[in-house]
């Protein structure tokens, strides 16, 4: 399942290829993906110009000058590739392909910008991805978009915003980070990595982000900064790997090699100053990886009674 950094990397790859280009032709090679393609989709967008590509959580949003927006999701195995229509087999400037089998090319969009012809292809072997369309003015109320939490890469996201969003929750930090209604687009991998970077235990109760008087502690600032930093570094790594491997048809490898705790059960802690060993626990059916030596469960001392009871 692609996480937010991969979706953002795809957005940054598609944007220069598609922005300002006119949609000349749309080919749907089957009737549905996870959902049926919207009726009349090809006719509705043919002739329109792409005015911008943005992202909300893990949804790619293609805004076109007819006042419509395409909502695209990569599902489990979806990928987009950009190529020139003149040289079909030559990879283009952006190549986010996991599967080169043409049988899984479900949607092909031919675009034109000046003398430049651009082919954008959606490939998805497992077909959990989808493309929908909505009036841009109604986008915020769309069932998939309405109720999504704040963007962790947005300007408004900081320790204060995180603390306010988590206030009153009676869950663990890990569960709160994964709650898409609070913060959008953080998946299991980056929740684990951010907690490690902030030195906070995944099972720490959310209310321990507050000081004894109920105000925000430095832990909330540290966690927000860690979320931003972990996502930003993953996007950087993804971007550079895509550039390095743009002529390869293989799987994207960037999210396999730069983790501090995720998938590293039993390995030494990545902090040189720490002699801890990475542990795995299951929380709400998802694996949490953490270092029990340097990730704290919170600064407040338990009462002696609670310690004895445990
Ligand atoms: Zn450690």
mmCIF file of N, CA and C in Angstrom, residues 115-214:
data_model
loop_
_atom_site.group_PDB
_atom_site.id
_atom_site.type_symbol
_atom_site.label_atom_id
_atom_site.label_comp_id
_atom_site.label_asym_id
_atom_site.label_seq_id
_atom_site.Cartn_x
_atom_site.Cartn_y
_atom_site.Cartn_z
ATOM 1 N N UNK A 115 3.767 21.747 -29.115
ATOM 2 C CA UNK A 115 4.085 20.672 -30.061
ATOM 3 C C UNK A 115 4.357 19.344 -29.358
ATOM 4 N N UNK A 116 4.258 19.368 -28.037
ATOM 5 C CA UNK A 116 4.638 18.203 -27.226
ATOM 6 C C UNK A 116 3.445 17.272 -27.019
ATOM 7 N N UNK A 117 3.656 15.992 -27.326
ATOM 8 C CA UNK A 117 2.622 14.991 -27.078
ATOM 9 C C UNK A 117 3.017 14.141 -25.889
ATOM 10 N N UNK A 118 2.091 13.966 -24.973
ATOM 11 C CA UNK A 118 2.387 13.280 -23.720
ATOM 12 C C UNK A 118 1.362 12.172 -23.512
ATOM 13 N N UNK A 119 1.855 10.993 -23.164
ATOM 14 C CA UNK A 119 0.957 9.882 -22.843
ATOM 15 C C UNK A 119 1.103 9.560 -21.360
ATOM 16 N N UNK A 120 0.000 9.590 -20.654
ATOM 17 C CA UNK A 120 -0.002 9.257 -19.228
ATOM 18 C C UNK A 120 -0.831 7.983 -19.058
ATOM 19 N N UNK A 121 -0.208 6.966 -18.488
ATOM 20 C CA UNK A 121 -0.845 5.641 -18.413
ATOM 21 C C UNK A 121 -0.988 5.202 -16.962
ATOM 22 N N UNK A 122 -2.153 4.682 -16.632
ATOM 23 C CA UNK A 122 -2.366 4.117 -15.301
ATOM 24 C C UNK A 122 -2.358 2.601 -15.381
ATOM 25 N N UNK A 123 -1.440 1.984 -14.607
ATOM 26 C CA UNK A 123 -1.278 0.532 -14.592
ATOM 27 C C UNK A 123 -1.598 0.039 -13.182
ATOM 28 N N UNK A 124 -2.371 -1.029 -13.070
ATOM 29 C CA UNK A 124 -2.768 -1.495 -11.739
ATOM 30 C C UNK A 124 -3.167 -2.967 -11.785
ATOM 31 N N UNK A 125 -2.197 -3.889 -11.538
ATOM 32 C CA UNK A 125 -2.497 -5.328 -11.635
ATOM 33 C C UNK A 125 -3.628 -5.767 -10.709
ATOM 34 N N UNK A 126 -3.674 -5.222 -9.480
ATOM 35 C CA UNK A 126 -4.681 -5.717 -8.532
ATOM 36 C C UNK A 126 -5.988 -4.913 -8.580
ATOM 37 N N UNK A 127 -5.953 -3.777 -9.234
ATOM 38 C CA UNK A 127 -7.145 -2.958 -9.476
ATOM 39 C C UNK A 127 -7.883 -2.507 -8.222
ATOM 40 N N UNK A 128 -7.114 -2.144 -7.176
ATOM 41 C CA UNK A 128 -7.744 -1.539 -6.003
ATOM 42 C C UNK A 128 -7.738 -0.009 -6.109
ATOM 43 N N UNK A 129 -7.043 0.491 -7.114
ATOM 44 C CA UNK A 129 -7.033 1.936 -7.328
ATOM 45 C C UNK A 129 -8.332 2.374 -7.981
ATOM 46 N N UNK A 130 -8.498 3.682 -8.130
ATOM 47 C CA UNK A 130 -9.697 4.167 -8.829
ATOM 48 C C UNK A 130 -9.500 5.584 -9.325
ATOM 49 N N UNK A 131 -10.362 5.963 -10.271
ATOM 50 C CA UNK A 131 -10.424 7.337 -10.765
ATOM 51 C C UNK A 131 -11.887 7.753 -10.756
ATOM 52 N N UNK A 132 -12.190 8.823 -10.047
ATOM 53 C CA UNK A 132 -13.550 9.353 -9.987
ATOM 54 C C UNK A 132 -13.508 10.807 -10.440
ATOM 55 N N UNK A 133 -14.667 11.415 -10.610
ATOM 56 C CA UNK A 133 -14.698 12.826 -11.000
ATOM 57 C C UNK A 133 -15.752 13.548 -10.171
ATOM 58 N N UNK A 134 -15.445 14.800 -9.838
ATOM 59 C CA UNK A 134 -16.382 15.601 -9.039
ATOM 60 C C UNK A 134 -16.239 17.050 -9.474
ATOM 61 N N UNK A 135 -17.302 17.824 -9.328
ATOM 62 C CA UNK A 135 -17.175 19.261 -9.573
ATOM 63 C C UNK A 135 -16.191 19.818 -8.538
ATOM 64 N N UNK A 136 -15.256 20.640 -8.979
ATOM 65 C CA UNK A 136 -14.224 21.153 -8.088
ATOM 66 C C UNK A 136 -14.842 21.901 -6.905
ATOM 67 N N UNK A 137 -15.913 22.623 -7.166
ATOM 68 C CA UNK A 137 -16.564 23.406 -6.110
ATOM 69 C C UNK A 137 -17.195 22.513 -5.041
ATOM 70 N N UNK A 138 -17.488 21.257 -5.414
ATOM 71 C CA UNK A 138 -18.142 20.349 -4.463
ATOM 72 C C UNK A 138 -17.154 19.373 -3.821
ATOM 73 N N UNK A 139 -15.876 19.543 -4.162
ATOM 74 C CA UNK A 139 -14.853 18.570 -3.750
ATOM 75 C C UNK A 139 -14.769 18.396 -2.229
ATOM 76 N N UNK A 140 -14.813 19.504 -1.506
ATOM 77 C CA UNK A 140 -14.634 19.444 -0.047
ATOM 78 C C UNK A 140 -15.736 18.625 0.618
ATOM 79 N N UNK A 141 -16.893 18.538 -0.037
ATOM 80 C CA UNK A 141 -18.017 17.793 0.535
ATOM 81 C C UNK A 141 -18.080 16.361 0.011
ATOM 82 N N UNK A 142 -17.148 15.989 -0.882
ATOM 83 C CA UNK A 142 -17.162 14.627 -1.429
ATOM 84 C C UNK A 142 -16.965 13.622 -0.288
ATOM 85 N N UNK A 143 -17.724 12.502 -0.326
ATOM 86 C CA UNK A 143 -17.630 11.535 0.781
ATOM 87 C C UNK A 143 -16.201 11.051 1.084
ATOM 88 N N UNK A 144 -15.343 10.980 0.064
ATOM 89 C CA UNK A 144 -13.968 10.524 0.301
ATOM 90 C C UNK A 144 -13.103 11.619 0.932
ATOM 91 N N UNK A 145 -13.483 12.870 0.707
ATOM 92 C CA UNK A 145 -12.637 14.000 1.112
ATOM 93 C C UNK A 145 -13.124 14.636 2.423
ATOM 94 N N UNK A 146 -14.444 14.735 2.564
ATOM 95 C CA UNK A 146 -15.000 15.385 3.758
ATOM 96 C C UNK A 146 -14.577 14.611 5.005
ATOM 97 N N UNK A 147 -14.208 15.286 6.044
ATOM 98 C CA UNK A 147 -13.872 14.616 7.294
ATOM 99 C C UNK A 147 -12.429 14.158 7.397
ATOM 100 N N UNK A 148 -11.648 14.363 6.347
ATOM 101 C CA UNK A 148 -10.220 14.017 6.411
ATOM 102 C C UNK A 148 -9.511 15.018 7.328
ATOM 103 N N UNK A 149 -8.607 14.517 8.132
ATOM 104 C CA UNK A 149 -7.876 15.368 9.069
ATOM 105 C C UNK A 149 -6.880 16.290 8.380
ATOM 106 N N UNK A 150 -6.111 17.006 9.210
ATOM 107 C CA UNK A 150 -5.197 18.005 8.635
ATOM 108 C C UNK A 150 -4.025 17.339 7.894
ATOM 109 N N UNK A 151 -3.464 18.097 6.969
ATOM 110 C CA UNK A 151 -2.333 17.622 6.176
ATOM 111 C C UNK A 151 -1.044 17.751 6.999
ATOM 112 N N UNK A 152 -0.322 16.665 7.200
ATOM 113 C CA UNK A 152 0.902 16.745 8.006
ATOM 114 C C UNK A 152 2.012 17.549 7.332
ATOM 115 N N UNK A 153 1.894 17.784 6.028
ATOM 116 C CA UNK A 153 2.889 18.607 5.333
ATOM 117 C C UNK A 153 2.366 20.026 5.103
ATOM 118 N N UNK A 154 1.152 20.304 5.582
ATOM 119 C CA UNK A 154 0.568 21.633 5.390
ATOM 120 C C UNK A 154 1.180 22.651 6.345
ATOM 121 N N UNK A 155 1.001 23.931 6.009
ATOM 122 C CA UNK A 155 1.601 25.005 6.814
ATOM 123 C C UNK A 155 1.041 25.054 8.232
ATOM 124 N N UNK A 156 -0.204 24.592 8.403
ATOM 125 C CA UNK A 156 -0.857 24.727 9.704
ATOM 126 C C UNK A 156 -0.451 23.625 10.688
ATOM 127 N N UNK A 157 0.293 22.633 10.195
ATOM 128 C CA UNK A 157 0.602 21.494 11.053
ATOM 129 C C UNK A 157 1.831 21.756 11.920
ATOM 130 N N UNK A 158 1.628 21.825 13.230
ATOM 131 C CA UNK A 158 2.741 21.959 14.172
ATOM 132 C C UNK A 158 2.326 21.325 15.501
ATOM 133 N N UNK A 159 3.153 21.512 16.524
ATOM 134 C CA UNK A 159 2.872 20.904 17.819
ATOM 135 C C UNK A 159 1.539 21.345 18.413
ATOM 136 N N UNK A 160 1.208 22.624 18.239
ATOM 137 C CA UNK A 160 -0.070 23.127 18.755
ATOM 138 C C UNK A 160 -1.240 22.448 18.052
ATOM 139 N N UNK A 161 -1.138 22.332 16.717
ATOM 140 C CA UNK A 161 -2.225 21.729 15.939
ATOM 141 C C UNK A 161 -2.378 20.247 16.286
ATOM 142 N N UNK A 162 -1.261 19.544 16.414
ATOM 143 C CA UNK A 162 -1.314 18.129 16.779
ATOM 144 C C UNK A 162 -1.916 17.954 18.171
ATOM 145 N N UNK A 163 -1.472 18.795 19.106
ATOM 146 C CA UNK A 163 -1.964 18.706 20.488
ATOM 147 C C UNK A 163 -3.473 18.966 20.524
ATOM 148 N N UNK A 164 -3.932 19.956 19.766
ATOM 149 C CA UNK A 164 -5.366 20.273 19.730
ATOM 150 C C UNK A 164 -6.160 19.127 19.101
ATOM 151 N N UNK A 165 -5.618 18.547 18.032
ATOM 152 C CA UNK A 165 -6.331 17.457 17.347
ATOM 153 C C UNK A 165 -6.436 16.211 18.227
ATOM 154 N N UNK A 166 -5.411 15.962 19.025
ATOM 155 C CA UNK A 166 -5.381 14.755 19.852
ATOM 156 C C UNK A 166 -6.095 14.949 21.197
ATOM 157 N N UNK A 167 -6.411 16.191 21.552
ATOM 158 C CA UNK A 167 -6.975 16.486 22.876
ATOM 159 C C UNK A 167 -8.239 15.672 23.135
ATOM 160 N N UNK A 168 -8.320 15.097 24.321
ATOM 161 C CA UNK A 168 -9.520 14.366 24.715
ATOM 162 C C UNK A 168 -9.566 12.929 24.229
ATOM 163 N N UNK A 169 -8.595 12.526 23.414
ATOM 164 C CA UNK A 169 -8.571 11.138 22.918
ATOM 165 C C UNK A 169 -8.080 10.208 24.025
ATOM 166 N N UNK A 170 -8.651 9.039 24.080
ATOM 167 C CA UNK A 170 -8.212 8.062 25.081
ATOM 168 C C UNK A 170 -7.558 6.877 24.382
ATOM 169 N N UNK A 171 -6.655 7.173 23.455
ATOM 170 C CA UNK A 171 -5.977 6.112 22.715
ATOM 171 C C UNK A 171 -4.478 6.251 22.898
ATOM 172 N N UNK A 172 -3.762 5.339 22.263
ATOM 173 C CA UNK A 172 -2.302 5.426 22.247
ATOM 174 C C UNK A 172 -1.870 6.439 21.196
ATOM 175 N N UNK A 173 -0.629 6.887 21.298
ATOM 176 C CA UNK A 173 -0.084 7.789 20.275
ATOM 177 C C UNK A 173 -0.139 7.143 18.892
ATOM 178 N N UNK A 174 0.201 5.860 18.836
ATOM 179 C CA UNK A 174 0.218 5.173 17.546
ATOM 180 C C UNK A 174 -1.177 5.192 16.907
ATOM 181 N N UNK A 175 -2.201 4.856 17.701
ATOM 182 C CA UNK A 175 -3.567 4.839 17.161
ATOM 183 C C UNK A 175 -3.994 6.237 16.723
ATOM 184 N N UNK A 176 -3.618 7.255 17.493
ATOM 185 C CA UNK A 176 -3.992 8.626 17.132
ATOM 186 C C UNK A 176 -3.312 9.061 15.830
ATOM 187 N N UNK A 177 -2.050 8.671 15.660
ATOM 188 C CA UNK A 177 -1.339 9.034 14.420
ATOM 189 C C UNK A 177 -1.975 8.375 13.200
ATOM 190 N N UNK A 178 -2.523 7.173 13.392
ATOM 191 C CA UNK A 178 -3.122 6.445 12.259
ATOM 192 C C UNK A 178 -4.566 6.876 11.991
ATOM 193 N N UNK A 179 -5.159 7.661 12.910
ATOM 194 C CA UNK A 179 -6.559 8.076 12.743
ATOM 195 C C UNK A 179 -6.642 9.159 11.652
ATOM 196 N N UNK A 180 -7.167 8.773 10.506
ATOM 197 C CA UNK A 180 -7.169 9.674 9.342
ATOM 198 C C UNK A 180 -8.054 10.897 9.538
ATOM 199 N N UNK A 181 -8.961 10.839 10.530
ATOM 200 C CA UNK A 181 -9.808 12.005 10.804
ATOM 201 C C UNK A 181 -9.044 13.073 11.579
ATOM 202 N N UNK A 182 -7.913 12.689 12.173
ATOM 203 C CA UNK A 182 -7.110 13.653 12.932
ATOM 204 C C UNK A 182 -5.992 14.212 12.053
ATOM 205 N N UNK A 183 -5.161 13.327 11.525
ATOM 206 C CA UNK A 183 -4.097 13.725 10.595
ATOM 207 C C UNK A 183 -4.240 12.830 9.362
ATOM 208 N N UNK A 184 -4.140 13.411 8.184
ATOM 209 C CA UNK A 184 -4.397 12.668 6.948
ATOM 210 C C UNK A 184 -3.141 12.009 6.408
ATOM 211 N N UNK A 185 -3.247 10.748 6.069
ATOM 212 C CA UNK A 185 -2.233 10.143 5.215
ATOM 213 C C UNK A 185 -1.035 9.513 5.915
ATOM 214 N N UNK A 186 -1.038 9.465 7.247
ATOM 215 C CA UNK A 186 0.069 8.781 7.925
ATOM 216 C C UNK A 186 -0.276 7.303 8.039
ATOM 217 N N UNK A 187 0.525 6.453 7.439
ATOM 218 C CA UNK A 187 0.306 5.014 7.507
ATOM 219 C C UNK A 187 1.186 4.388 8.570
ATOM 220 N N UNK A 188 1.157 3.070 8.627
ATOM 221 C CA UNK A 188 1.841 2.334 9.691
ATOM 222 C C UNK A 188 3.355 2.586 9.714
ATOM 223 N N UNK A 189 3.964 2.594 8.531
ATOM 224 C CA UNK A 189 5.425 2.750 8.469
ATOM 225 C C UNK A 189 5.864 4.075 9.089
ATOM 226 N N UNK A 190 5.248 5.181 8.618
ATOM 227 C CA UNK A 190 5.724 6.493 9.052
ATOM 228 C C UNK A 190 5.252 6.853 10.453
ATOM 229 N N UNK A 191 4.179 6.214 10.930
ATOM 230 C CA UNK A 191 3.794 6.385 12.335
ATOM 231 C C UNK A 191 4.900 5.792 13.223
ATOM 232 N N UNK A 192 5.367 4.584 12.883
ATOM 233 C CA UNK A 192 6.464 3.956 13.646
ATOM 234 C C UNK A 192 7.722 4.813 13.596
ATOM 235 N N UNK A 193 8.072 5.280 12.406
ATOM 236 C CA UNK A 193 9.310 6.049 12.234
ATOM 237 C C UNK A 193 9.254 7.385 12.969
ATOM 238 N N UNK A 194 8.088 8.055 12.930
ATOM 239 C CA UNK A 194 7.960 9.361 13.590
ATOM 240 C C UNK A 194 8.054 9.201 15.106
ATOM 241 N N UNK A 195 7.432 8.143 15.639
ATOM 242 C CA UNK A 195 7.497 7.919 17.090
ATOM 243 C C UNK A 195 8.934 7.636 17.537
ATOM 244 N N UNK A 196 9.663 6.896 16.706
ATOM 245 C CA UNK A 196 11.070 6.639 17.014
ATOM 246 C C UNK A 196 11.859 7.952 17.007
ATOM 247 N N UNK A 197 11.654 8.753 15.967
ATOM 248 C CA UNK A 197 12.392 10.019 15.853
ATOM 249 C C UNK A 197 12.088 10.949 17.028
ATOM 250 N N UNK A 198 10.840 10.904 17.529
ATOM 251 C CA UNK A 198 10.452 11.768 18.648
ATOM 252 C C UNK A 198 10.766 11.119 20.001
ATOM 253 N N UNK A 199 11.287 9.906 19.988
ATOM 254 C CA UNK A 199 11.610 9.154 21.201
ATOM 255 C C UNK A 199 10.383 8.896 22.065
ATOM 256 N N UNK A 200 9.255 8.633 21.415
ATOM 257 C CA UNK A 200 8.010 8.363 22.145
ATOM 258 C C UNK A 200 7.537 6.944 21.858
ATOM 259 N N UNK A 201 7.060 6.268 22.894
ATOM 260 C CA UNK A 201 6.617 4.872 22.802
ATOM 261 C C UNK A 201 5.262 4.806 22.085
ATOM 262 N N UNK A 202 5.107 3.850 21.156
ATOM 263 C CA UNK A 202 3.820 3.772 20.425
ATOM 264 C C UNK A 202 2.609 3.532 21.329
ATOM 265 N N UNK A 203 2.828 2.910 22.489
ATOM 266 C CA UNK A 203 1.709 2.641 23.397
ATOM 267 C C UNK A 203 1.472 3.769 24.408
ATOM 268 N N UNK A 204 2.249 4.833 24.296
ATOM 269 C CA UNK A 204 2.056 5.944 25.240
ATOM 270 C C UNK A 204 0.668 6.553 25.065
ATOM 271 N N UNK A 205 -0.082 6.725 26.174
ATOM 272 C CA UNK A 205 -1.405 7.347 26.037
ATOM 273 C C UNK A 205 -1.281 8.791 25.548
ATOM 274 N N UNK A 206 -2.224 9.181 24.706
ATOM 275 C CA UNK A 206 -2.192 10.516 24.114
ATOM 276 C C UNK A 206 -2.157 11.622 25.175
ATOM 277 N N UNK A 207 -2.835 11.395 26.295
ATOM 278 C CA UNK A 207 -2.919 12.490 27.280
ATOM 279 C C UNK A 207 -1.568 12.802 27.931
ATOM 280 N N UNK A 208 -0.583 11.949 27.728
ATOM 281 C CA UNK A 208 0.747 12.269 28.270
ATOM 282 C C UNK A 208 1.520 13.258 27.406
ATOM 283 N N UNK A 209 0.908 13.718 26.327
ATOM 284 C CA UNK A 209 1.488 14.841 25.587
ATOM 285 C C UNK A 209 1.259 16.145 26.348
ATOM 286 N N UNK A 210 0.348 16.082 27.322
ATOM 287 C CA UNK A 210 0.053 17.277 28.133
ATOM 288 C C UNK A 210 0.912 17.272 29.395
ATOM 289 N N UNK A 211 1.218 18.465 29.866
ATOM 290 C CA UNK A 211 1.873 18.573 31.169
ATOM 291 C C UNK A 211 0.809 18.378 32.250
ATOM 292 N N UNK A 212 1.262 18.342 33.516
ATOM 293 C CA UNK A 212 0.337 18.084 34.625
ATOM 294 C C UNK A 212 -0.803 19.109 34.657
ATOM 295 N N UNK A 213 -0.521 20.342 34.222
ATOM 296 C CA UNK A 213 -1.578 21.368 34.251
ATOM 297 C C UNK A 213 -2.457 21.343 32.995
ATOM 298 N N UNK A 214 -2.253 20.340 32.138
ATOM 299 C CA UNK A 214 -3.110 20.188 30.959
ATOM 300 C C UNK A 214 -2.629 20.931 29.722
#
